[in-house]
XYZ file of C-alpha atoms in Angstrom:
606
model
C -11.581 -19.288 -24.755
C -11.030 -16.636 -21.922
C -8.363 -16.543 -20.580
C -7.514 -18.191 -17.220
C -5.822 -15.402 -14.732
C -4.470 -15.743 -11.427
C -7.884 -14.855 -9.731
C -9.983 -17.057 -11.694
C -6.901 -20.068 -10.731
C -7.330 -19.161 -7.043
C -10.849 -19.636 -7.135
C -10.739 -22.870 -9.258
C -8.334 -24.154 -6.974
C -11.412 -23.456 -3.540
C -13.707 -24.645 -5.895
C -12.012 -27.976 -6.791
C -10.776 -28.606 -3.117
C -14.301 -27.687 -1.589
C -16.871 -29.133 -4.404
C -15.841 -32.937 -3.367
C -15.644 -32.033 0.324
C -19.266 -31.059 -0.155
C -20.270 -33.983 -2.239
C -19.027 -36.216 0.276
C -20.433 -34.592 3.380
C -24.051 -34.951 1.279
C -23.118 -38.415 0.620
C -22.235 -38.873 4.437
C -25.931 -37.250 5.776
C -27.731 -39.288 3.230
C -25.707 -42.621 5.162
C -26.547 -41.544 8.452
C -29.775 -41.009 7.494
C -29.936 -44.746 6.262
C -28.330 -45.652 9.457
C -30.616 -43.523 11.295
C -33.629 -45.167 9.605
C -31.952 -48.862 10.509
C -31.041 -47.905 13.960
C -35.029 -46.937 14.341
C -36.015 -50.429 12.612
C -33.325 -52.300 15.485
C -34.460 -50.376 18.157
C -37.925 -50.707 17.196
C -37.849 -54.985 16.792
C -36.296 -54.872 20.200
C -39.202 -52.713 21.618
C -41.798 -55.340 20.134
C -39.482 -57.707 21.455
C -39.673 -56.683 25.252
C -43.187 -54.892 24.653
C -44.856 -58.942 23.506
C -43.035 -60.781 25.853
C -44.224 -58.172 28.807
C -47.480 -58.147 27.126
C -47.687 -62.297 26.890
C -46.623 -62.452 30.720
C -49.165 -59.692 32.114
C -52.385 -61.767 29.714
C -50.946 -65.391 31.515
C -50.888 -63.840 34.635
C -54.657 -62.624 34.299
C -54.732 -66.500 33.030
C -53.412 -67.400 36.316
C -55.347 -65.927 39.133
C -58.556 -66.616 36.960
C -57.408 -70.574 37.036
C -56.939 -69.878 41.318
C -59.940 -67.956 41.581
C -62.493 -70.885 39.727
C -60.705 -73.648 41.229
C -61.507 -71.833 44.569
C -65.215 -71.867 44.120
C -64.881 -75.553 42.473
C -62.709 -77.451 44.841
C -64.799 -75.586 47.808
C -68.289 -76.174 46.220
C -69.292 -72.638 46.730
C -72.781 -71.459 46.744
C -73.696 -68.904 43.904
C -74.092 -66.651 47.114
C -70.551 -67.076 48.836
C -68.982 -66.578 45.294
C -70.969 -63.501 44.482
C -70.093 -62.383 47.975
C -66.564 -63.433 47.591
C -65.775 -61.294 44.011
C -67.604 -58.195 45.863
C -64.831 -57.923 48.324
C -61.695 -59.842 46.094
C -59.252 -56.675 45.535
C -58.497 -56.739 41.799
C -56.063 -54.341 41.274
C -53.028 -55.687 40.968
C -54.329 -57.806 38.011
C -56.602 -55.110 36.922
C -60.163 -57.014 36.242
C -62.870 -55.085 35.779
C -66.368 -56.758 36.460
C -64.636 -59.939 37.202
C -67.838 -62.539 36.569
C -68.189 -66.620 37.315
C -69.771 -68.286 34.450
C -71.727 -71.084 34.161
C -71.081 -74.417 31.815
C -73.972 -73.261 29.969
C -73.484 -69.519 29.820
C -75.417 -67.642 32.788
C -73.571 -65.557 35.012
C -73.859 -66.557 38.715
C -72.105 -64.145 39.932
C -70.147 -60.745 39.093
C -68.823 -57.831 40.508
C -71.808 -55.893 39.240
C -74.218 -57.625 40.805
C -76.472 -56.522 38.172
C -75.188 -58.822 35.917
C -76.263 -62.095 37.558
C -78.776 -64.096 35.386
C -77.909 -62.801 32.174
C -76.720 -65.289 29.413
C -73.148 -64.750 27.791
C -73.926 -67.614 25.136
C -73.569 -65.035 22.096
C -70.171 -63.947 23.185
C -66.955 -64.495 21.671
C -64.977 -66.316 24.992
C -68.255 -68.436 25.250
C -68.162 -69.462 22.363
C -64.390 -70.281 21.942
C -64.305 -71.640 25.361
C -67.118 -74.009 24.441
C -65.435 -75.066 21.218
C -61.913 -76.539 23.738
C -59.835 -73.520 24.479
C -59.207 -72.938 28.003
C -57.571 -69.572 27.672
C -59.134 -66.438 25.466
C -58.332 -63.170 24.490
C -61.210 -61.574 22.774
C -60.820 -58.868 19.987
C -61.470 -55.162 20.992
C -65.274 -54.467 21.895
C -66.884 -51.242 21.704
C -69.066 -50.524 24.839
C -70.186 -46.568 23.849
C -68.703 -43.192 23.091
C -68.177 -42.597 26.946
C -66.202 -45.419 28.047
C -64.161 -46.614 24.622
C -63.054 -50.496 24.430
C -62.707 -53.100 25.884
C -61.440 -56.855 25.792
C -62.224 -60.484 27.608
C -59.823 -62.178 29.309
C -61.169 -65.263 30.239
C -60.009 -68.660 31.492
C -62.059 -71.994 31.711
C -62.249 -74.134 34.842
C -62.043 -77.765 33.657
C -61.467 -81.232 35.798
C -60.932 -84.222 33.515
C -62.301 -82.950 30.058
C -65.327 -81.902 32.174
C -66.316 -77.803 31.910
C -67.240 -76.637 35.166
C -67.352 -72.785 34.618
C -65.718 -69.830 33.487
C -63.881 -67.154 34.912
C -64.342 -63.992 33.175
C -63.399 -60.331 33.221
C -63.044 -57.264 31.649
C -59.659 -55.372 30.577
C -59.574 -51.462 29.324
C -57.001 -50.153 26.765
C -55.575 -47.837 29.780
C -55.382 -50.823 32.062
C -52.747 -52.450 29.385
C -51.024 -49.412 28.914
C -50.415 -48.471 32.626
C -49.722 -52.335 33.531
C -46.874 -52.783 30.627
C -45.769 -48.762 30.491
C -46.434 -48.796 26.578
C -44.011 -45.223 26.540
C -41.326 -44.664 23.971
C -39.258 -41.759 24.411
C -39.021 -41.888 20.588
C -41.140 -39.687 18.573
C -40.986 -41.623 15.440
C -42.706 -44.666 16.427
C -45.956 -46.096 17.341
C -46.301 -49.082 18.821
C -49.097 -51.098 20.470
C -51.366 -54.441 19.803
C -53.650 -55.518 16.678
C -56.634 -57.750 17.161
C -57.382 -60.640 15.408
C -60.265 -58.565 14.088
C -57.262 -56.103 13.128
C -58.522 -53.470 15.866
C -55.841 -51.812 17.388
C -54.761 -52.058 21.168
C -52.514 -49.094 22.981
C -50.853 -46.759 20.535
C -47.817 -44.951 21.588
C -48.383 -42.332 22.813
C -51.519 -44.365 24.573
C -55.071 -43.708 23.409
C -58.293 -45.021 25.234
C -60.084 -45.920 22.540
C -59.482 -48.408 19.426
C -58.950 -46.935 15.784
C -58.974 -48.226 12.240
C -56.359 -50.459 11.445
C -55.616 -49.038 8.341
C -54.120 -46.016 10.100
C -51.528 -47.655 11.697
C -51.011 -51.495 10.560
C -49.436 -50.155 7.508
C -46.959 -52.570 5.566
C -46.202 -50.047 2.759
C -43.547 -47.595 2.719
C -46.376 -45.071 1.978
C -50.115 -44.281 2.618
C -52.789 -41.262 1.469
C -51.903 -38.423 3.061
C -48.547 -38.221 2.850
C -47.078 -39.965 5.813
C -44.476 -42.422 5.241
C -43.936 -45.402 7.748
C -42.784 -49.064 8.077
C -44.175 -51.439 10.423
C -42.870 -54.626 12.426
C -45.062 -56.843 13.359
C -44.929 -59.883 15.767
C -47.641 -62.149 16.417
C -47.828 -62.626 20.017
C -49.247 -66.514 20.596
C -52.291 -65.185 21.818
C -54.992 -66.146 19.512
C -54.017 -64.078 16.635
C -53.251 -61.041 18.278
C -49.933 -59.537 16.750
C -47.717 -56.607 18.434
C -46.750 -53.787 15.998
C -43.864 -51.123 15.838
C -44.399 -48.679 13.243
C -41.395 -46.340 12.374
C -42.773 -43.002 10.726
C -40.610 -42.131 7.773
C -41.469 -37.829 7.525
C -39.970 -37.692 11.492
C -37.040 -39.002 11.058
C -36.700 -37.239 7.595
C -37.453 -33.986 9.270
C -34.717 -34.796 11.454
C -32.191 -35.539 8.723
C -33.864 -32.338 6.407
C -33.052 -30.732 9.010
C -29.448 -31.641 9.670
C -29.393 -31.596 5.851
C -29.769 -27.725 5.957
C -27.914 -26.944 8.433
C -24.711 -28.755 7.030
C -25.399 -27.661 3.366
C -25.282 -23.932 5.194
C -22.694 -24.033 6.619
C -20.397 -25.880 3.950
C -21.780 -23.004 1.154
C -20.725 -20.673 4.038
C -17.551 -22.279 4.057
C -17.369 -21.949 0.530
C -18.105 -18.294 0.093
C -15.944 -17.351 2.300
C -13.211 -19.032 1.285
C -13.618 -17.902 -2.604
C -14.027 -14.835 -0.709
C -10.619 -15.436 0.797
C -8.770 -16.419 -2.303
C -9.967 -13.163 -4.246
C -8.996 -11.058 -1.191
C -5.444 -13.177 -1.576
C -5.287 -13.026 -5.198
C -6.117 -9.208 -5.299
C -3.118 -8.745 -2.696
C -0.841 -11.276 -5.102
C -1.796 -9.590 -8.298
C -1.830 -6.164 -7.167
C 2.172 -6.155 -7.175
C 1.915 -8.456 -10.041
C 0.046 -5.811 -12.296
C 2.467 -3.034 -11.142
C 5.238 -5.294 -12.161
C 3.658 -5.807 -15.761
C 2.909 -1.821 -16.176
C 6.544 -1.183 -15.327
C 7.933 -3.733 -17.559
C 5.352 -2.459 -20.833
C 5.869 1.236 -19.309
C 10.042 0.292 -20.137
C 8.838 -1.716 -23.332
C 7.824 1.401 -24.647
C 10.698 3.361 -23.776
C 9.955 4.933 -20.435
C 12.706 4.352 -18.459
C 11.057 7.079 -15.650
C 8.755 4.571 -13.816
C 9.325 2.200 -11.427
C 7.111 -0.653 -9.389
C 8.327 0.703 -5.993
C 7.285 -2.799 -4.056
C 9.018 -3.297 -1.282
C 9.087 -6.634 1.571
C 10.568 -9.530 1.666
C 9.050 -11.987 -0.222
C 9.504 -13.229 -3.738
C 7.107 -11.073 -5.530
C 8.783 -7.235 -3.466
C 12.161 -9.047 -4.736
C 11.052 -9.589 -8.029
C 10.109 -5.948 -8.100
C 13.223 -4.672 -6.764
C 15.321 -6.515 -9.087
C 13.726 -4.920 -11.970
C 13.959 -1.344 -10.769
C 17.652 -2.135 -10.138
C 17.480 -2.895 -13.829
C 15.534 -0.334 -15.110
C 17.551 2.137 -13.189
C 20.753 0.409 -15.200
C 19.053 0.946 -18.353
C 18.261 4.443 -17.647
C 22.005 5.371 -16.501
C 23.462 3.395 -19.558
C 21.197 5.239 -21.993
C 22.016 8.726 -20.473
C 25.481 7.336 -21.157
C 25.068 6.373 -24.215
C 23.025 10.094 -24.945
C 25.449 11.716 -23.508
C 28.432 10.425 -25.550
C 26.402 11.014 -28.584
C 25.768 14.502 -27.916
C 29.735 14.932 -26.809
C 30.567 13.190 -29.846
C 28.526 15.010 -32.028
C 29.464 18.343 -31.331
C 32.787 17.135 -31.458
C 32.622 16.198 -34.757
C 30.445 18.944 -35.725
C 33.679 21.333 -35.125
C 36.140 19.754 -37.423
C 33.469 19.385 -40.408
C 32.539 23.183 -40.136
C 36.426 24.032 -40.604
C 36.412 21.922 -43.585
C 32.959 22.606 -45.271
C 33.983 26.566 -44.786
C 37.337 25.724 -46.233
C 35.813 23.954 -49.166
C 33.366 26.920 -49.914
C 36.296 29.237 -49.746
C 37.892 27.055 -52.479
C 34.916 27.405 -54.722
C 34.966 30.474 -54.232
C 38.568 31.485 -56.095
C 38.185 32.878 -59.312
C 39.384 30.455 -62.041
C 41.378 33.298 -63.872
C 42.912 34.154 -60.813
C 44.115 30.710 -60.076
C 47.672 29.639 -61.460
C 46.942 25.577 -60.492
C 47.018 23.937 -63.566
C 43.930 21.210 -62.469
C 41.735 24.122 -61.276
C 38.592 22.508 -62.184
C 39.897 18.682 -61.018
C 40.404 20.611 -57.387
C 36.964 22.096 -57.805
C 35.134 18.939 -58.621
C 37.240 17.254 -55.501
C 35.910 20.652 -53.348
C 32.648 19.788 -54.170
C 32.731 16.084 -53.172
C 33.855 17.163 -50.307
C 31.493 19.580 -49.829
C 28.929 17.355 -50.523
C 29.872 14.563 -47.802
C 30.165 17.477 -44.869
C 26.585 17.875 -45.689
C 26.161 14.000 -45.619
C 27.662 14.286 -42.107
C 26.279 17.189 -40.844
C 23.010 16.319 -41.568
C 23.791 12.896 -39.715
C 25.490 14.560 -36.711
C 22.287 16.642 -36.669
C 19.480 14.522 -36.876
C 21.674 12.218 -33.809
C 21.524 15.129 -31.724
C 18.112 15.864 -32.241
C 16.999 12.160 -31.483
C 19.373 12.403 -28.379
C 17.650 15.626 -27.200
C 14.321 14.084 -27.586
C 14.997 11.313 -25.491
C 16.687 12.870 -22.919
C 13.770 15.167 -22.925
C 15.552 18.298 -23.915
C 14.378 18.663 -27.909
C 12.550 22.348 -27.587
C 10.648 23.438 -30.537
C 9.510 26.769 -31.451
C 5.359 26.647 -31.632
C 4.080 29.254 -34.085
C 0.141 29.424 -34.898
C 0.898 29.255 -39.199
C -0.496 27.792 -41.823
C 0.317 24.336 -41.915
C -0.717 23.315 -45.662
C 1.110 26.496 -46.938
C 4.376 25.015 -45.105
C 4.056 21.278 -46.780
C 3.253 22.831 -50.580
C 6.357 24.806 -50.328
C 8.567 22.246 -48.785
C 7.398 19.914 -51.262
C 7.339 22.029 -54.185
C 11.302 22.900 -53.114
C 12.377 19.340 -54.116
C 10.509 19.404 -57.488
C 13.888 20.455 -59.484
C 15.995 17.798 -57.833
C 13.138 14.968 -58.378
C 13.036 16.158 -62.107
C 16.731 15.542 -62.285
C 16.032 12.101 -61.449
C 13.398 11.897 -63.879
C 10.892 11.531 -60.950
C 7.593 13.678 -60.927
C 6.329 14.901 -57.571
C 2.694 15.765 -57.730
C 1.028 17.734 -54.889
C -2.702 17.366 -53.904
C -4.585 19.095 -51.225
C -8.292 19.644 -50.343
C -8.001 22.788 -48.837
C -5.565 25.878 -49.688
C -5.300 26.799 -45.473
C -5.398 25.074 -41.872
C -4.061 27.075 -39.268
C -2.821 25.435 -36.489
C 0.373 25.424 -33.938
C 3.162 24.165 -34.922
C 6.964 24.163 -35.488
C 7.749 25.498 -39.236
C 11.373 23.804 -39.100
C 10.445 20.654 -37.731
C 7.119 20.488 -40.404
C 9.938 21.170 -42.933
C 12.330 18.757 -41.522
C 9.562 15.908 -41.561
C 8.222 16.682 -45.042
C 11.603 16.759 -46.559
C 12.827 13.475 -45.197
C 10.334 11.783 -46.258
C 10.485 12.778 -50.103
C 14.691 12.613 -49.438
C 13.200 8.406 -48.754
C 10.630 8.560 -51.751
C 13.616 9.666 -54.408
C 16.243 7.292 -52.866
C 13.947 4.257 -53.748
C 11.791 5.270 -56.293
C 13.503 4.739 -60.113
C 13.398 6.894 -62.692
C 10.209 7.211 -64.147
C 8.159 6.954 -61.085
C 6.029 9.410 -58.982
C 5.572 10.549 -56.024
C 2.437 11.580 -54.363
C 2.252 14.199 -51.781
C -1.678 14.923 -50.332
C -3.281 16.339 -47.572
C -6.738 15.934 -46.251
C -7.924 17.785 -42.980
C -11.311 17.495 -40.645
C -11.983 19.405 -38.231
C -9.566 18.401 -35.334
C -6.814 16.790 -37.693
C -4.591 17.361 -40.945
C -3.673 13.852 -42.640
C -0.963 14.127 -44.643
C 0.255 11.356 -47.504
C 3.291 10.854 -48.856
C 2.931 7.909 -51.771
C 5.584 6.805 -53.858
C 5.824 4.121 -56.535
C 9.353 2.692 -55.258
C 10.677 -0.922 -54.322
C 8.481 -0.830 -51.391
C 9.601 -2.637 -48.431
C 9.172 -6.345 -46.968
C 6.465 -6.476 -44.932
C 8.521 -8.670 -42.143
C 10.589 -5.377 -42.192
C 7.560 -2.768 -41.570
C 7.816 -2.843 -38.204
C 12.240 -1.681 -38.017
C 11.686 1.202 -40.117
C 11.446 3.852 -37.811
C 13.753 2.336 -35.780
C 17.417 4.299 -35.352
C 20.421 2.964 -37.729
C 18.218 0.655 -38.991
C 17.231 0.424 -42.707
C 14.505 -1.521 -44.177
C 16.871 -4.265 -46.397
C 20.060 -3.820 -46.917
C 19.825 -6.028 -50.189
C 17.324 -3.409 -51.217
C 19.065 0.003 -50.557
C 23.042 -1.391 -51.137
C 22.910 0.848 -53.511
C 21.445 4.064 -51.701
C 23.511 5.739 -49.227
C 21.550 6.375 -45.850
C 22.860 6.541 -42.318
C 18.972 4.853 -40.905
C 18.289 7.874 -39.055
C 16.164 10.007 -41.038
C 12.958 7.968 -40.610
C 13.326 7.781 -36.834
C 13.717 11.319 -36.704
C 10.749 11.738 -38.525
C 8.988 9.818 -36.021
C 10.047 12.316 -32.918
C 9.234 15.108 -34.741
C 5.767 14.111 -35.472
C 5.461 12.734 -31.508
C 6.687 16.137 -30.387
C 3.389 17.729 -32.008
C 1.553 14.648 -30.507
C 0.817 13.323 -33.853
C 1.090 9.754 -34.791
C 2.721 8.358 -38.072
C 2.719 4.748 -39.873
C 3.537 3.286 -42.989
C 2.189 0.528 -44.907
C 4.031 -0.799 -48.049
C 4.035 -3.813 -50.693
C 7.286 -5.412 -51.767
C 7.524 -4.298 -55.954
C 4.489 -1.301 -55.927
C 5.289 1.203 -53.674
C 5.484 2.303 -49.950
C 3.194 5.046 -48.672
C 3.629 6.944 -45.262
C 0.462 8.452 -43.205
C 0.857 11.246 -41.015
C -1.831 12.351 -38.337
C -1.483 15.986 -36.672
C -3.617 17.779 -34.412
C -5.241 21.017 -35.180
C -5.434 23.128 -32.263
C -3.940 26.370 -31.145
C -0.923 28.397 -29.159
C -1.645 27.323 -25.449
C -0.786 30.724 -22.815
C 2.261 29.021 -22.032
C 3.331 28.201 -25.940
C 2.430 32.346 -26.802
C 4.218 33.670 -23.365
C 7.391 31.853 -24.638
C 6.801 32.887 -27.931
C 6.359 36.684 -27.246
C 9.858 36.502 -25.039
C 11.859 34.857 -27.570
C 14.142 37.567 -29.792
C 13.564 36.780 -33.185
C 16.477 34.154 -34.322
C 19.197 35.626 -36.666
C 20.829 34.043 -39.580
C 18.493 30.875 -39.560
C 19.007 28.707 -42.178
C 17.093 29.434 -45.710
C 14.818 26.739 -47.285
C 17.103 26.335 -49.541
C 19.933 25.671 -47.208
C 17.796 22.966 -45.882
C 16.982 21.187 -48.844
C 20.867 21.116 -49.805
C 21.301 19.011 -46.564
C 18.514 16.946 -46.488
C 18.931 16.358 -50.471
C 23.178 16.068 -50.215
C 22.473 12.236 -51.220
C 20.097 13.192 -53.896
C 23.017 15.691 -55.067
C 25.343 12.739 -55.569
C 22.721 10.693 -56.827
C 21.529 13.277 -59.919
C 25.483 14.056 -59.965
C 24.832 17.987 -59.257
C-alpha cells in the first residue's frame, strides 16, 4: 500500500471537498435543464392559449362581416349587378378577403371581386358542400392554388332566413394574411407554432412560411423523429371544424443551450480544480520543505552528526519546531564535547599514575633473585606480575577511550602508508598463534593472494586485526578454531575473521559495536572486557572508509566481515607523509600483542 504523505493528503483533501461540489453543480444544470424544458412546455401552452383564442376571434370576425355583407344584398333585394358592383368597390382590408364572392343556393357565383369568376359553379367545393349539408359557418382545409401563389383557405358563411338558404358569402384567406392579422412571432427559437387542418395540412409556422408543408414535419407527438431532431408538441383543437393549434418545443435547441452551459460550467469547475490541487502542492511543497529539513537533521543526529542543523527560521509552528531542535542538538553537541573532553582529561590523568607503577613493577622483575635478601622473592614477583598485567588491562582501556574520543571529536590522525595490506594481517595474526595454542585454540590463516598494496595505517590494521582475535579467544573454548581469511577484487580486500565460540544472541547483534557495551553479560561473566574494543574496531575501519558487520548464531560461532578500499596515497596523504620525521621508539609488535592479549595472559595464566 503506498504510503500516504503530506502532499498526496493535501490533494485528497481538494479532491474530496471539490469532487461533490462538482457532482452537484452537474446535478444542478441537468435540473435547470428540466426546468428549462418545463418552462418552454408552460410558456408554450400559454402561447397556444392566446395564439387559438386570437386565432378563433379573427375567423368569427371574417364570420361576421360575411353575415352583414349577405344580409345586405338579402334584406335589400339586390340585383346580381348592384352586388357585383358593390364587392368591386367594398374595401376588404381590414378583414383581409381576397376575391370576396356571393354565392348562389345552388352553387353559381353571381358575383365576385374577380369579375371573372361570375357564372362558374362552386358545387364540387368543400364550403358548398358543408354549407349545403346545415353548417352556416366553414373553414376549409388548406388548398393548393400553384407553385407561384402557395395556399389558401375558405372562409365562408351562409345567409339563411327561417331554415331557408338564400346564398353564400365566400372568400379567400392566404397563410400571410393569418400571420400578419394574429402576429404569429415568438421571440423563442425553440418553438414552432401555427395551425393544422383537418386534412392535417399545416397553417403559419413560426417563423411564418407562405406555403403549407407535410404534417409529419411538424405535428410530431413523439419525443423523437428521423433525422435527429427531438421535439414535443401541444396541441389544442380550436372549435373550428377540426382545425387544432400546435406548439412544438424542439428538444436539440434547448439542449444546445444547456450543452452549452454544460461546458462552460464543467470548464470552469475542472479549472477550479486544477488550480486548486495546483495550490495545495504549491502549499504542501512550502509545508514539507521545512518538514524534510527537519527529518534530515533529526536522522543526520540519529547517526551521530551533531554538526548540522535545520536553520528554519519565522514564526510559526513548523520555524519553532525547527528551532527547538537546533537548541537541542546544539545541547547534545556541547554535552558530548563535555563528556569527550573529561574523558580525554581523565584519561591522561590516569595514564600518569599507571606508567609510574607499570615502570615500577618492571623494575621489580627486574632484581636478580640472588641478589635479593626478601625471603618471598618469588610470592613478590608473581604479585609484580599481576600487577603488571592489570596496568596493561588499563592502559589498553585508557587507550582505546582516547582513541574513540579523538575520533569523535574529529581529531584521531592516522599515519597513511602505501604497504602491503595482506602481509600486515598474516603477521598480526600469526603473532597470536602461541597465545591461542596456550588455550588450546588453533588459529588458521587463509588468503587468496600473497600481496595487495594499498594505503593504509599499519598500527591501526594491527590494532583492528588483533582485537578481533583478542574477541575470538575470549569466547571461543578450548578446542575450537579460529578462522582468519582474506579475499580481494579489484577495488576491495574482504577480510574474515570466523570463530567457533558461544556466538551471540541475535536480539544483541545490533549493541555490539556499541561503546561499554558487551553482547550478554550472562555469556561473558566470566571474560573480563571493558566493551570497548569492538567499538574501536569499528572507528578504525570507518577512518579507512571501510565498513564492518557481524553476523552470529547463538551455540556455533560468530563471524566478523570487514570491507576496505584499495586505492592509493592521495598528494595530500604523501606531502604529509614525506614531512613527517620518522617516529622513534614506537612500540614493537610484540609490545602490542602483550596489551591487546593482557586478558588472554591471565586467561592462559602466563
Amino acid at each position: 500500500m503506498p504510503v500516504l504523505t503530506i502532499k498526496r493528503k493535501m490533494v485528497l483533501l481538494v479532491l474530496i471537498t471539490l469532487i461533490p461540489i462538482f457532482l452537484l453543480e452537474i446535478v444542478r444544470i441537468n435540473k435547470d435543464f428540466k426546468e428549462k424544458v418545463n418552462m418552454e412546455l408552460r410558456a408554450g401552452e400559454d402561447l397556444a392559449n392566446s395564439v387559438t383564442s386570437s386565432f378563433c376571434n379573427y375567423i368569427e370576425e371574417l364570420w361576421t362581416s360575411q353575415a352583414a355583407i349577405g344580409k345586405l344584398f338579402v334584406s335589400n333585394s339586390m340585383t346580381a349587378d348592384d352586388i357585383q358592383k358593390y364587392l368591386t368597390e367594398v374595401e376588404t382590408d381590414d378583414v383581409v378577403f381576397s376575391e370576396l364572392s356571393w354565392i348562389s343556393a345552388d352553387g353559381t357565383i353571381i358575383a365576385s371581386q374577380d369579375p371573372e369568376l361570375a357564372g362558374t359553379s362552386v358545387s364540387g367545393i368543400e364550403y358548398f358542400s358543408r354549407i349545403s349539408e346545415g353548417e352556416t359557418k366553414v373553414l376549409t382545409g388548406l388548398i393548393p392554388l400553384d407553385s407561384q401563389t402557395g395556399h389558401f383557405t375558405y372562409v365562408a358563411r351562409g345567409i339563411m332566413t327561417d331554415g331557408t338558404l338564400h346564398g353564400i358569402v365566400a372568400g379567400r384567406v392566404y397563410p400571410d394574411m393569418f400571420a400578419d392579422r394574429l402576429n404569429m412571432h415568438d421571440n423563442s427559437y425553440s418553438r414552432d407554432f401555427g395551425f393544422i387542418d383537418r386534412k392535417g395540412n399545416v397553417l403559419c409556422i413560426s417563423p411564418v412560411k407562405s406555403t403549407a408543408v407535410d404534417s409529419s414535419l411538424v405535428t410530431v407527438i413523439d419525443e423523437s423523429i428521423p433525422g435527429g431532431t427531438s421535439n414535443t408538441s401541444i396541441e389544442y383543437p380550436v372549435g373550428l371544424s377540426g382545425w387544432k393549434c400546435f406548439v412544438s418545443i424542439n428538444y436539440e435547441m434547448i439542449a444546445d443551450k444547456h450543452n452549452a452551459s454544460l461546458t462552460y460550467n464543467i470548464t470552469v469547475l475542472l479549472l477550479v480544480l486544477i488550480i486548486s490541487i495546483l495550490l495545495a502542492l504549491v502549499l504542501a511543497k512550502r509545508i514539507l520543505d521545512p518538514l524534510t529539513n527537519i527529518k534530515e537533521t533529526i536522522s543526520a543526529v540519529k547517526s551521530g552528526n551533531y554538526t548540522v542543523r535545520s536553520n528554519i527560521y519565522g514564526n510559526d509552528e513548523v520555524a519553532a519546531t525547527a528551532q527547538d531542535i537546533d537548541v537541542m542538538v546544539d545541547t547534545i553537541l556541547t554535552n558530548d564535547l563535555i563528556k569527550s573532553q573529561a574523558f580525554t582529561d581523565l584519561s591522561h590523568e590516569l595514564k600518569a599514575p599507571l606508567n609510574v607503577i607499570y615502570a615500577s613493577s618492571q623494575l621489580i622483575e627486574s632484581i636478580p633473585s640472588e641478589s635479593c635478601t626478601c625471603e618471598n622473592h618469588n610470592k613478590v614477583l608473581k604479585y609484580c606480575r599481576s600487577i603488571r598485567l592489570n596496568c596493561y588491562k588499563l592502559i589498553k582501556i585508557i587507550s582505546n577511550l582516547l582513541d574513540v574520543s579523538k575520533y569523535e571529536g574529529g581529531h584521531l590522525t592516522i599515519r597513511m602508508e602505501y604497504l602491503n595490506i595482506i602481509s600486515i594481517i598474516e603477521e598480526t595474526t600469526m603473532s597470536v598463534v602461541a597465545y591461542a595454542e596456550n588455550k588450546g585454540v588453533s588459529i588458521i590463516f587463509d588468503t587468496d593472494t600473497e600481496e595487495k598494496y594499498t594505503a593504509c595505517d599499519q598500527n591501526a590494521i594491527e590494532r583492528i586485526i588483533l582485537n578481533l582475535l583478542s574477541n575470538a579467544l575470549k569466547f571461543t573454548d578450548s578446542g575450537g578454531s579460529i578462522f582468519v581469511s582474506i579475499a580481494s577484487t579489484v577495488d576491495r580486500i574482504i577480510v574474515r575473521v570466523d570463530d567457533t565460540g558461544i556466538g551471540i544472541p541475535k536480539d544483541k547483534l545490533k549493541h555490539v559495536f556499541d561503546r561499554f557495551r558487551q553482547a550478554d553479560l550472562s555469556l561473558s561473566r566470566n571474560y573480563y572486557g571493558s566493551g570497548l574494543g569492538l567499538s574501536l574496531v569499528k572507528t578504525l575501519v570507518e577512518v579507512h572508509k571501510g565498513t564492518i558487520y557481524v553476523t552470529s548464531e547463538e551455540g556455533k560461532g560468530t563471524s566478523f566481515i570487514l570491507h576496505l578500499p584499495v586505492r592509493k596515497l592521495s598528494e595530500e596523504e604523501l606531502a604529509v607523509l614525506d614531512s613527517r620525521d620518522e617516529i622513534k621508539g614506537e612500540q614493537s609488535l610484540a609490545g602490542k600483542v602483550s596489551i591487546e592479549l593482557s586478558d588472554i595472559n591471565d586467561i592462559t595464566g602466563r
